[in-house]
DNA sequence: CTGAAAGCGCTAACAC
DNA sequence: GTGTTAGCGCTTTCAG
């Protein structure tokens, strides 16, 4: 048995290996592999054959260091488990697929300190741009973003100060508009059901806009209930039951998202309640997933795919122009209430 | 106006900047920032202060190139929009959060050529390991994985040949067990509803196992229906209606996933059908999201979180040991049918 | 069309 | 405890 040896560092193939295998200089091999500059068809084919034969995969780390270019876009979002962010991702991918850029996602779980860490990690890879959810960030995060020297697009929300570009909608206004529609339909005894998370700023802003619009009409929220964790559908059901038991004379329930709204709807239908006659319901998001429910929930589409697309477009343009910011573009979408079948018509 | 100038290359802060700002050598600054080696508290603090003040973010590209170490784990999955992969991600993150490793996800949309491209891109960043869904890959993909010199864990499925390690379950067996339970409950006129995608190998294997077990009992699928795209809940509803209209004497419907199963269940309940007396239903996955339905769907939990956790553990161990593969570990989970309330008891 | 030389920003390894 | 030196694997630049 041989004496104790230090493990040889594992090695992967390099340009040099392809160069030697093909008898072409490293530089020309590099040109072929990147489709840059003119290379004769003969050498091109020789190189490609050698690379494929060896199973060579270029080392982007070295390439990025040398070229000072990294075609990654950092996408920082709070969660992947509710339906909203995967749709944003779809929009982003759709646009970036047409470019050299690639999205890389980081998930914060709605925690500022995690956001800070994720951001730091991603920035340390020197991406070509950042798409980040929300306008609320820790001071350190803001500083990093400002100092990053790359385009930054904050998405989802427009109620607040942006660092660079923003694409989203006013959740305060969304809450207000929903309240107005509910009042106009004649409902007056209104309950609110939402997430407990104080860090879901957008849900908070919708709630604020909602109560504000009610107040203007002299109406106050008659009851409220908050939840945390678990299956949103089940929670919506439970919360609705609890609330209607406690406050039986409610005639409308506003949910902070469609999933709990759907749970509430199922509960009401199971109980044989007259929806939307006796009691109306509304959610928020426009989750396509729920299209198969017996009755279409009143909601407001958060335009998630469109937000993703637009943010990606802004990044792609800035990257192309090689600017160090996104020029402070501001895109505010203005979603309408989709009446569905759980809000009575007047 | 100044003469036309070439844009100065944008520069971010480097170790050198921190070194100059703190009056400490680059090497020592590097040590402080990585918590490596002994550095006096005095210099440590000087350096940290300078770094924070400048808003310095280290350049991992350079670091990775120099150290030949990249603490990324490539995770390659078909989709983020059904509920299954986000849960796998949860399991992966849970375990990797305890380590230096970071997951980076790539999405293939069930397309082998996309998988190949995503894999190539990810391998070009020289990750510490790969977690990839399924056992079916293009030859080129298999070659790349084999040549990568890093641990590879294939997840979800165990019906086939693995490249290195595998963590999953036998979908063929899952289909078989479901069929056996259905037969045992006395159902005989059975319909199948699933995705059209020929590339969802796991759904295909469940179907194969299912029909195989039925055949053994002399039973044949009485009707079948496949869908593509759109809201799964809505599709489940539509397909169920179509099938029950076409073949009214069916007494059981097996769905290839819980979402369409839920759509079917909603349809049956809306129609006032006697579930599970007159007609039984079963899905696959154990989607927690659906817990709030009026009746709990019979299903089989695919152990998604556990699969993610186990795969991550294997990668973490291999990375720690600095081996160039995962040692061909094989973990096969064995989920049981969860009877729920849409399968009649005998 | 092809090649040679000079780094990119950091860290390993070793000296002091 | 701290500094010095030599690359990591590629691309940029410039010369043929």
XYZ file of C-alpha atoms (C1' of nucleotides) in Angstrom:
724
model
C 0.000 0.000 0.000
C 1.391 3.366 -0.943
C 2.361 5.919 1.661
C -0.195 8.480 2.650
C -0.627 10.822 -0.283
C -2.417 14.120 -0.460
C -5.431 13.895 -2.672
C -4.585 15.270 -6.101
C -6.741 18.323 -6.785
C -9.493 17.260 -9.108
C -9.082 18.700 -12.512
C -11.562 19.368 -15.244
C -10.771 19.888 -18.860
C -9.345 23.214 -19.940
C -9.017 25.085 -23.177
C -5.508 23.772 -23.291
C -6.741 20.206 -23.443
C -8.930 21.050 -26.388
C -6.072 22.968 -27.940
C -3.760 19.995 -27.668
C -6.360 17.530 -28.831
C -7.114 19.611 -31.907
C -3.676 21.029 -32.624
C -5.064 24.567 -32.660
C -3.901 27.389 -30.414
C -5.825 28.070 -27.234
C -6.806 31.459 -28.499
C -8.380 30.115 -31.628
C -10.111 27.380 -29.708
C -11.563 30.075 -27.498
C -12.753 31.953 -30.564
C -14.501 28.926 -31.945
C -16.191 28.084 -28.688
C -17.535 31.584 -28.309
C -18.354 32.145 -31.984
C -16.208 35.228 -32.008
C -14.128 36.544 -34.806
C -13.463 34.786 -38.046
C -12.158 31.263 -37.965
C -11.820 29.086 -41.005
C -14.415 26.383 -41.332
C -11.716 23.752 -41.286
C -10.223 24.731 -37.936
C -13.666 25.462 -36.529
C -14.760 21.942 -37.225
C -11.573 20.442 -35.918
C -12.012 22.321 -32.669
C -15.679 21.540 -32.259
C -15.061 17.881 -32.825
C -12.295 17.794 -30.242
C -14.362 19.683 -27.673
C -17.374 17.452 -28.085
C -15.258 14.363 -28.027
C -13.642 15.333 -24.753
C -16.929 16.525 -23.245
C -15.332 19.884 -22.595
C -17.410 22.437 -20.713
C -15.846 25.906 -20.606
C -15.022 27.439 -17.269
C -17.183 30.513 -16.963
C -15.438 31.544 -13.808
C -12.217 32.100 -15.622
C -14.042 33.585 -18.583
C -15.975 36.003 -16.437
C -12.881 37.095 -14.601
C -11.007 37.750 -17.790
C -13.814 39.445 -19.653
C -15.306 41.296 -16.688
C -18.659 40.167 -17.933
C -21.147 37.925 -16.219
C -24.380 37.255 -17.984
C -26.374 36.579 -14.872
C -29.309 38.511 -13.519
C -29.937 38.219 -9.802
C -33.625 37.790 -8.984
C -34.447 38.164 -5.326
C -37.911 37.191 -4.166
C -39.543 36.359 -0.849
C -40.917 32.925 -1.624
C -41.488 30.296 -4.233
C -44.298 28.464 -2.518
C -47.172 30.777 -3.100
C -48.264 31.041 -6.691
C -47.171 34.587 -7.229
C -43.428 34.480 -7.678
C -43.191 31.514 -9.994
C -45.320 33.550 -12.372
C -43.013 36.511 -12.076
C -40.175 34.137 -12.910
C -42.042 32.975 -15.970
C -42.224 36.531 -17.253
C -38.568 37.124 -16.527
C -37.415 33.935 -18.228
C -39.579 34.605 -21.210
C -37.728 37.826 -21.915
C -34.243 36.783 -20.848
C -34.433 33.660 -22.988
C -34.131 35.965 -25.978
C -30.876 37.376 -24.640
C -27.549 36.141 -23.342
C -28.718 36.798 -19.812
C -29.675 34.145 -17.309
C -31.762 34.578 -14.184
C -30.464 33.282 -10.885
C -32.965 33.294 -8.066
C -32.508 33.871 -4.395
C -35.284 33.420 -1.854
C -35.591 35.552 1.270
C -38.617 34.084 3.059
C -39.766 37.625 3.761
C -36.859 38.178 6.156
C -34.799 41.343 5.745
C -31.677 39.777 7.204
C -31.969 36.899 4.789
C -32.516 39.322 1.982
C -29.335 41.091 2.962
C -27.379 37.877 2.955
C -28.815 36.615 -0.317
C -28.162 39.960 -1.937
C -24.570 39.980 -0.738
C -24.010 36.496 -2.078
C -25.502 37.322 -5.429
C -23.705 40.612 -5.827
C -20.463 38.862 -5.086
C -20.940 37.056 -8.389
C -21.060 40.403 -10.145
C -24.325 39.904 -12.042
C -25.350 42.173 -14.901
C -28.417 43.350 -13.037
C -30.693 42.828 -10.061
C -34.437 42.335 -9.948
C -35.646 42.493 -6.393
C -39.124 42.296 -4.908
C -40.418 45.207 -2.899
C -39.212 48.639 -1.956
C -38.426 47.932 1.673
C -34.848 46.846 2.314
C -32.377 47.165 5.139
C -30.002 50.123 5.018
C -27.111 47.807 4.285
C -29.021 46.233 1.398
C -29.844 49.625 -0.043
C -26.237 50.638 0.230
C -25.052 47.511 -1.525
C -27.552 48.008 -4.307
C -26.633 51.613 -4.754
C -22.916 50.812 -4.758
C -23.262 47.804 -7.045
C -22.831 49.786 -10.235
C -25.399 47.651 -12.043
C -29.028 48.210 -13.030
C -31.504 47.479 -10.259
C -35.231 46.994 -10.749
C -37.506 46.783 -7.744
C -40.703 44.968 -8.571
C -44.283 44.374 -7.417
C -44.827 47.588 -5.513
C -44.736 51.270 -6.383
C -45.743 52.770 -3.036
C -42.433 54.194 -1.885
C -38.991 55.371 -2.890
C -37.102 53.377 -5.458
C -33.345 52.913 -5.635
C -33.259 52.843 -9.406
C -36.063 51.468 -11.616
C -39.454 50.160 -10.410
C -42.119 48.004 -12.010
C -45.255 47.226 -10.100
C -48.540 48.527 -8.877
C -49.806 50.536 -5.981
C -51.120 48.034 -3.478
C -52.608 50.849 -1.476
C -54.625 51.802 -4.480
C -55.526 48.183 -5.143
C -56.968 47.947 -1.633
C -58.806 51.205 -2.096
C -60.363 50.201 -5.390
C -61.522 46.900 -3.984
C -63.133 48.654 -1.036
C -64.895 51.071 -3.347
C -66.302 48.260 -5.460
C -67.525 46.444 -2.368
C -69.210 49.546 -0.998
C -70.748 50.314 -4.353
C -72.249 46.828 -4.392
C -73.971 47.687 -1.141
C -72.046 45.590 1.342
C -71.442 47.245 4.711
C -70.489 44.658 7.342
C -67.040 43.805 6.166
C -64.450 41.408 7.555
C -60.774 41.205 6.623
C -58.709 38.012 6.555
C -55.010 38.018 5.876
C -51.509 36.905 6.666
C -49.973 37.665 10.000
C -46.623 38.549 8.489
C -45.843 42.139 9.299
C -43.096 41.904 6.712
C -45.370 41.320 3.767
C -45.447 45.015 3.031
C -47.641 44.669 -0.003
C -50.379 42.856 1.905
C -50.086 45.521 4.574
C -50.454 48.314 2.070
C -53.504 46.723 0.516
C -55.033 46.514 3.947
C -54.254 50.148 4.629
C -55.718 51.313 1.345
C -58.737 49.152 1.985
C -59.534 50.519 5.439
C -58.795 54.026 4.277
C -61.389 53.846 1.509
C -63.907 52.310 3.878
C -63.273 55.050 6.406
C -63.967 57.664 3.790
C -67.442 56.160 3.496
C -67.811 55.985 7.242
C -67.449 52.226 7.315
C -65.145 50.332 9.627
C -63.813 46.802 9.346
C -66.233 44.768 11.433
C -63.862 41.894 12.168
C -60.400 40.693 11.235
C -58.398 37.510 11.401
C -54.788 36.689 10.575
C -52.971 33.456 9.905
C -49.504 32.095 9.572
C -48.125 29.018 7.826
C -49.951 25.899 6.735
C -52.101 25.219 3.719
C -53.623 28.511 2.645
C -56.777 26.809 1.416
C -57.333 25.104 4.764
C -56.489 28.276 6.663
C -58.973 30.248 4.595
C -61.629 27.734 5.462
C -60.822 27.736 9.170
C -60.526 31.477 9.474
C -63.791 31.986 7.660
C -65.574 29.581 9.916
C -64.098 31.241 12.985
C -65.014 34.695 11.814
C -68.546 33.891 10.747
C -69.140 32.145 14.042
C -67.885 35.114 15.963
C -69.523 37.775 13.803
C -72.455 36.160 12.019
C -73.865 39.351 10.535
C -70.938 40.019 8.185
C -71.970 40.494 4.582
C -68.506 40.643 2.978
C -65.115 39.027 3.448
C -61.966 40.536 1.931
C -59.033 38.146 1.811
C -55.458 39.244 1.355
C -54.850 36.554 -1.238
C -56.792 34.271 -3.542
C -55.762 31.023 -1.891
C -57.339 31.831 1.474
C -60.210 33.416 -0.426
C -60.766 30.135 -2.200
C -60.739 28.296 1.126
C -63.348 30.725 2.397
C -65.424 30.281 -0.724
C -65.371 26.514 -0.372
C -66.470 26.877 3.226
C -69.348 29.170 2.331
C -70.523 26.921 -0.463
C -70.314 23.849 1.772
C -72.433 25.644 4.342
C -74.931 26.520 1.668
C -74.516 30.243 2.231
C -75.881 32.488 -0.481
C -72.801 33.816 -2.274
C -72.786 36.635 -3.322
C -76.336 37.435 -2.196
C -76.010 37.102 1.538
C -72.273 37.297 1.662
C -69.696 38.475 -0.831
C -66.032 37.492 -1.095
C -62.959 38.953 -2.737
C -59.318 38.017 -2.885
C -56.216 39.365 -4.539
C -53.801 38.111 -7.198
C -55.768 36.576 -10.027
C -54.359 33.095 -9.486
C -55.062 31.082 -12.595
C -54.649 27.891 -10.637
C -58.030 28.514 -9.074
C -59.959 28.804 -12.299
C -61.538 25.430 -11.716
C -63.507 26.464 -8.622
C -67.275 26.133 -8.727
C -67.599 29.856 -8.611
C -65.067 32.386 -9.810
C -63.676 34.433 -6.960
C -63.743 38.204 -7.238
C -60.146 39.333 -7.372
C -57.665 41.784 -8.770
C -54.966 40.503 -11.065
C -51.520 41.470 -9.812
C -50.103 41.262 -13.363
C -47.255 39.087 -12.172
C -46.075 37.808 -15.530
C -46.183 41.271 -17.022
C -44.186 42.670 -14.129
C -41.544 40.015 -14.653
C -41.399 40.683 -18.366
C -41.086 44.411 -17.984
C -38.404 44.180 -15.317
C -36.414 41.801 -17.473
C -36.750 44.116 -20.456
C -35.355 47.000 -18.465
C -32.403 44.944 -17.282
C -31.749 43.602 -20.757
C -31.723 47.074 -22.244
C -29.435 48.498 -19.595
C -27.109 45.557 -19.904
C -26.982 45.947 -23.639
C -26.161 49.617 -23.301
C -23.670 48.673 -20.605
C -24.923 51.386 -18.291
C -24.358 51.156 -14.586
C -28.005 51.688 -13.671
C -31.495 51.280 -15.072
C -32.078 54.990 -15.461
C -34.756 55.193 -12.794
C -37.538 54.040 -15.087
C -40.888 53.822 -13.374
C -43.643 51.523 -14.613
C -46.897 51.491 -12.717
C -49.532 49.009 -13.754
C -53.129 49.646 -12.975
C -55.071 46.426 -12.523
C -58.842 46.397 -12.518
C -61.106 44.467 -10.232
C -62.298 41.269 -11.849
C -65.855 40.918 -10.582
C -66.020 37.137 -10.864
C -69.051 35.589 -9.209
C -68.652 36.367 -5.552
C -69.562 40.051 -5.614
C -73.179 40.898 -6.265
C -73.936 43.166 -9.144
C -75.760 46.386 -8.731
C -18.902 69.450 -25.231
C -16.004 67.055 -24.844
C -14.776 64.981 -27.730
C -16.193 61.501 -28.099
C -14.733 59.327 -25.365
C -14.845 55.602 -24.925
C -16.899 54.644 -21.915
C -14.622 53.903 -18.966
C -15.052 50.278 -17.908
C -17.175 50.249 -14.804
C -15.235 49.261 -11.766
C -16.314 47.848 -8.494
C -14.349 47.888 -5.305
C -11.524 45.418 -4.915
C -9.561 44.003 -2.046
C -6.925 46.553 -2.865
C -9.318 49.386 -2.147
C -10.059 47.946 1.257
C -6.377 47.328 1.777
C -5.548 50.950 1.029
C -8.423 52.298 3.056
C -7.394 50.258 6.079
C -3.640 50.284 5.682
C -3.517 46.487 5.893
C -2.093 44.208 3.235
C -4.439 42.663 0.695
C -3.672 39.226 1.977
C -4.634 40.056 5.516
C -7.743 41.829 4.364
C -8.641 38.667 2.510
C -8.081 36.651 5.667
C -10.339 38.861 7.695
C -13.100 38.823 5.137
C -13.042 35.054 4.968
C -12.473 34.419 8.664
C -9.404 32.392 7.857
C -6.230 32.142 9.840
C -5.329 34.217 12.849
C -5.606 37.940 12.611
C -5.272 40.258 15.577
C -8.480 41.747 16.797
C -7.142 45.212 16.151
C -6.447 44.704 12.450
C -9.579 42.638 12.057
C -11.684 45.497 13.261
C -9.835 48.036 11.181
C -10.452 45.953 8.082
C -14.093 45.249 8.802
C -14.752 48.889 9.416
C -13.126 49.874 6.145
C -14.975 47.199 4.187
C -18.331 48.126 5.621
C -17.689 51.796 5.129
C -16.872 51.330 1.465
C -19.715 48.884 0.916
C -17.244 46.364 -0.399
C -18.626 43.081 -1.731
C -15.958 40.477 -2.497
C -15.629 39.176 -6.021
C -16.449 35.491 -5.841
C -15.469 34.996 -9.426
C -11.894 35.832 -8.699
C -12.047 33.960 -5.420
C -13.425 30.852 -7.011
C -10.853 30.908 -9.762
C -8.016 31.240 -7.304
C -9.265 28.702 -4.804
C -10.746 26.240 -7.269
C -13.754 26.069 -5.032
C -17.296 27.080 -5.790
C -19.854 26.550 -3.121
C -22.778 26.206 -5.445
C -24.998 23.204 -5.983
C -26.771 23.003 -9.319
C -30.392 21.934 -8.986
C -32.057 21.038 -12.251
C -35.802 20.545 -12.285
C -38.523 20.475 -14.931
C -40.816 23.157 -13.566
C -41.573 25.528 -10.767
C -45.237 26.008 -11.471
C -46.691 22.799 -10.206
C -46.483 22.374 -6.481
C -43.997 19.575 -6.481
C -40.627 21.139 -7.147
C -40.887 24.105 -4.839
C -41.266 21.550 -2.070
C -38.194 19.692 -3.207
C -36.375 23.026 -3.107
C -37.563 23.558 0.439
C -35.972 20.298 1.498
C -32.760 21.109 -0.307
C -32.470 24.593 1.165
C -33.230 23.321 4.615
C -30.165 21.099 4.541
C -27.826 23.341 2.558
C -28.547 26.271 4.857
C -26.517 24.431 7.470
C -23.532 24.303 5.150
C -21.464 26.649 3.012
C -23.280 25.397 -0.054
C -25.874 27.326 -1.999
C -28.452 25.927 -4.381
C -28.794 27.426 -7.834
C -31.818 26.274 -9.779
C -32.283 25.678 -13.458
C -35.630 24.882 -15.043
C -35.997 22.623 -18.063
C -39.745 22.707 -18.791
C -39.587 18.956 -19.340
C -37.544 19.426 -22.513
C -34.396 17.318 -22.913
C -32.701 19.875 -25.126
C -33.359 22.545 -22.575
C -32.076 20.282 -19.871
C -28.902 19.822 -21.845
C -28.422 23.534 -22.226
C -29.207 24.342 -18.609
C -26.866 21.612 -17.463
C -24.078 22.910 -19.671
C -24.551 26.423 -18.340
C -24.531 25.282 -14.758
C -21.563 22.973 -15.121
C -19.638 25.798 -16.678
C -19.764 27.479 -13.271
C -18.064 24.448 -11.755
C -20.548 23.762 -8.961
C -19.730 21.449 -6.062
C -22.509 19.062 -6.986
C -25.577 18.478 -9.129
C -29.072 17.486 -8.095
C -31.126 16.671 -11.144
C -34.683 15.428 -11.536
C -35.282 12.110 -13.241
C -33.178 9.363 -14.707
C -33.819 10.099 -18.354
C -31.300 12.434 -19.950
C -29.836 12.919 -23.400
C -26.594 11.132 -24.150
C -24.735 14.415 -24.171
C -26.170 15.296 -20.764
C -25.164 11.966 -19.341
C -21.671 12.393 -20.728
C -21.341 15.843 -19.220
C -22.526 14.601 -15.848
C -20.199 11.656 -15.917
C -17.262 13.839 -16.970
C -18.046 16.606 -14.504
C -15.990 15.131 -11.707
C -18.522 16.219 -9.104
C -21.176 14.349 -7.122
C -24.444 13.901 -8.975
C -27.752 12.941 -7.377
C -30.713 12.081 -9.554
C -33.972 12.571 -7.731
C -37.666 11.664 -7.758
C -37.464 8.399 -9.601
C -35.739 5.083 -9.015
C -37.008 3.107 -12.006
C -33.894 2.985 -14.135
C -30.141 3.308 -14.255
C -28.500 6.030 -12.264
C -25.347 7.912 -13.175
C -24.188 8.228 -9.601
C -26.518 8.541 -6.584
C -30.349 8.383 -6.661
C -33.038 9.429 -4.217
C -36.651 8.821 -5.073
C -39.392 6.310 -5.348
C -40.577 3.780 -7.861
C -43.404 5.421 -9.737
C -44.225 2.154 -11.373
C -44.755 0.668 -7.971
C -46.744 3.698 -6.867
C -49.109 3.148 -9.786
C -49.354 -0.530 -8.993
C -50.140 0.010 -5.338
C -52.823 2.510 -6.159
C -54.435 0.095 -8.601
C -54.385 -2.664 -6.026
C -56.092 -0.492 -3.438
C -58.750 0.530 -5.937
C -59.434 -3.048 -6.923
C -59.538 -4.130 -3.328
C -62.164 -1.486 -2.656
C -64.285 -3.138 -5.310
C -64.124 -0.611 -8.123
C -63.940 -2.129 -11.609
C -64.846 0.461 -14.259
C -61.803 2.647 -14.084
C -60.839 5.762 -16.024
C -57.420 7.422 -16.185
C -56.828 11.160 -16.528
C -53.383 12.600 -16.952
C -50.963 14.927 -18.666
C -50.307 14.606 -22.333
C -46.583 15.155 -21.924
C -44.778 12.110 -23.121
C -41.712 13.548 -21.436
C -43.053 13.392 -17.924
C -41.499 10.003 -17.420
C -42.669 9.665 -13.866
C -46.315 10.169 -14.776
C -45.820 7.673 -17.570
C -44.340 5.084 -15.238
C -47.169 5.478 -12.774
C -49.585 4.877 -15.594
C -47.698 1.801 -16.688
C -47.600 0.352 -13.195
C -51.250 1.140 -12.798
C -52.431 -0.630 -15.951
C -50.099 -3.514 -15.245
C -51.648 -4.182 -11.841
C -55.135 -3.861 -13.288
C -54.260 -6.297 -16.038
C -53.104 -8.797 -13.489
C -56.651 -8.742 -12.115
C -58.136 -8.948 -15.575
C -59.270 -5.350 -15.537
C -58.648 -2.860 -18.296
C -58.734 0.936 -18.228
C -62.262 1.752 -19.407
C -61.493 5.257 -20.626
C -58.652 7.752 -20.657
C -58.146 11.457 -21.231
C -55.052 13.638 -21.430
C -54.513 17.376 -21.121
C -51.883 19.965 -21.739
C -51.350 23.429 -20.288
C -53.819 25.693 -18.538
C -55.076 25.651 -14.993
C -54.867 22.095 -13.718
C -57.910 22.534 -11.529
C -60.017 23.710 -14.466
C -58.625 20.992 -16.701
C -59.444 18.346 -14.124
C -62.989 19.592 -14.034
C -63.349 19.675 -17.820
C -61.755 16.312 -18.407
C -63.904 14.702 -15.754
C -67.039 16.100 -17.271
C -65.992 14.954 -20.717
C -65.142 11.489 -19.535
C -68.241 10.942 -17.441
C -70.380 12.148 -20.318
C -68.691 9.770 -22.693
C -68.490 6.819 -20.309
C -71.152 7.293 -17.665
C -70.748 3.917 -16.016
C -67.251 4.542 -14.654
C -66.925 3.920 -10.949
C -63.375 5.204 -10.433
C -61.138 7.962 -11.765
C -57.372 7.867 -11.309
C -55.674 11.201 -11.906
C -51.982 11.582 -12.570
C -51.734 14.454 -10.120
C -53.635 15.956 -7.219
C -54.450 19.233 -8.910
C -56.491 17.696 -11.700
C -57.866 15.234 -9.160
C -59.091 18.161 -7.101
C -60.731 19.661 -10.185
C -62.474 16.358 -10.778
C -63.557 16.155 -7.169
C -65.043 19.648 -7.309
C -66.918 18.659 -10.443
C -68.305 15.491 -8.889
C -69.384 17.290 -5.746
C -71.011 20.066 -7.764
C -72.923 17.444 -9.702
C -74.034 15.842 -6.484
C -72.411 12.537 -7.358
C -71.955 10.102 -4.501
C -68.231 10.161 -3.766
C -66.850 7.644 -2.941
C -69.967 5.455 -3.025
C -70.886 5.649 -6.665
C -67.563 6.906 -7.890
C -64.140 6.978 -6.320
C -61.222 9.294 -7.048
C -57.504 9.214 -6.462
C -54.602 11.491 -7.332
C -50.880 11.534 -6.727
C -48.471 13.768 -4.823
C -49.963 14.603 -1.458
C -50.227 18.316 -2.170
C -50.697 20.105 1.124
C -52.136 23.069 -0.679
C -55.317 21.112 -1.238
C -55.967 20.295 2.397
C -58.819 22.765 2.489
C -61.033 20.885 0.038
C -64.448 19.743 1.236
C -63.352 16.166 1.012
C -59.810 14.887 1.285
C -58.626 13.360 -1.969
C -57.158 9.871 -1.899
C -53.519 10.222 -2.873
C -50.007 9.003 -2.393
C -47.453 11.349 -0.920
C -44.432 11.710 -3.158
C -42.220 12.675 -0.183
C -40.924 15.688 -2.011
C -39.380 17.519 0.898
C -37.709 14.375 2.155
C -36.267 13.684 -1.277
C -34.819 17.177 -1.378
C -33.346 16.840 2.078
C -31.747 13.498 1.394
C -30.269 14.583 -1.925
C -28.797 17.670 -0.307
C -27.340 15.597 2.487
C -25.593 13.358 -0.001
C -24.144 16.319 -1.877
C -23.068 18.011 1.335
C -21.270 14.910 2.537
C -19.516 14.320 -0.755
C -18.495 17.947 -0.970
C -17.128 17.854 2.545
C -15.124 14.757 1.748
C -14.082 16.442 -1.489
C -14.820 13.318 -3.499
C -15.523 13.533 -7.196
C -18.774 11.563 -7.005
C -21.566 10.686 -4.608
C -20.553 7.067 -4.286
C -23.591 5.669 -6.069
C -25.797 5.817 -2.978
C -29.329 4.616 -3.611
C -32.262 5.758 -1.485
C -35.687 4.429 -2.344
C -38.651 5.776 -0.432
C -41.791 3.739 -0.181
C -44.871 5.924 0.146
C -48.200 4.499 1.236
C -51.590 5.289 -0.174
C -53.380 7.882 1.925
C -57.007 6.775 1.732
C -58.529 10.201 2.288
C -62.250 10.379 1.679
C -62.661 9.594 -1.983
C -62.034 5.861 -1.871
C -64.685 3.720 -0.236
C -63.650 1.498 2.607
C -64.191 -2.186 2.550
C -7.388 34.302 -40.272
C -4.161 33.016 -36.297
C -1.005 33.453 -32.365
C 1.668 35.561 -28.153
C 1.652 38.186 -24.151
C -0.523 40.364 -20.345
C -3.557 40.464 -17.052
C -8.739 39.966 -14.624
C -9.116 39.866 -8.522
C -8.344 36.741 -5.588
C -6.124 32.868 -2.628
C -2.530 28.911 -1.619
C 1.760 28.381 -0.059
C 5.316 29.848 1.871
C 8.503 33.302 4.048
C 9.241 36.485 7.659
C 0.348 37.576 13.120
C 1.442 39.441 8.590
C 3.427 40.000 3.947
C 5.175 38.169 -0.698
C 4.868 35.548 -4.808
C 2.822 32.952 -8.172
C -0.696 31.507 -10.482
C -6.206 29.870 -11.196
C -8.266 29.499 -16.952
C -9.741 32.433 -19.641
C -10.155 36.841 -22.792
C -8.319 41.255 -24.450
C -5.199 43.385 -27.249
C -2.137 43.711 -30.538
C 1.106 41.762 -33.852
C 1.692 39.050 -37.630
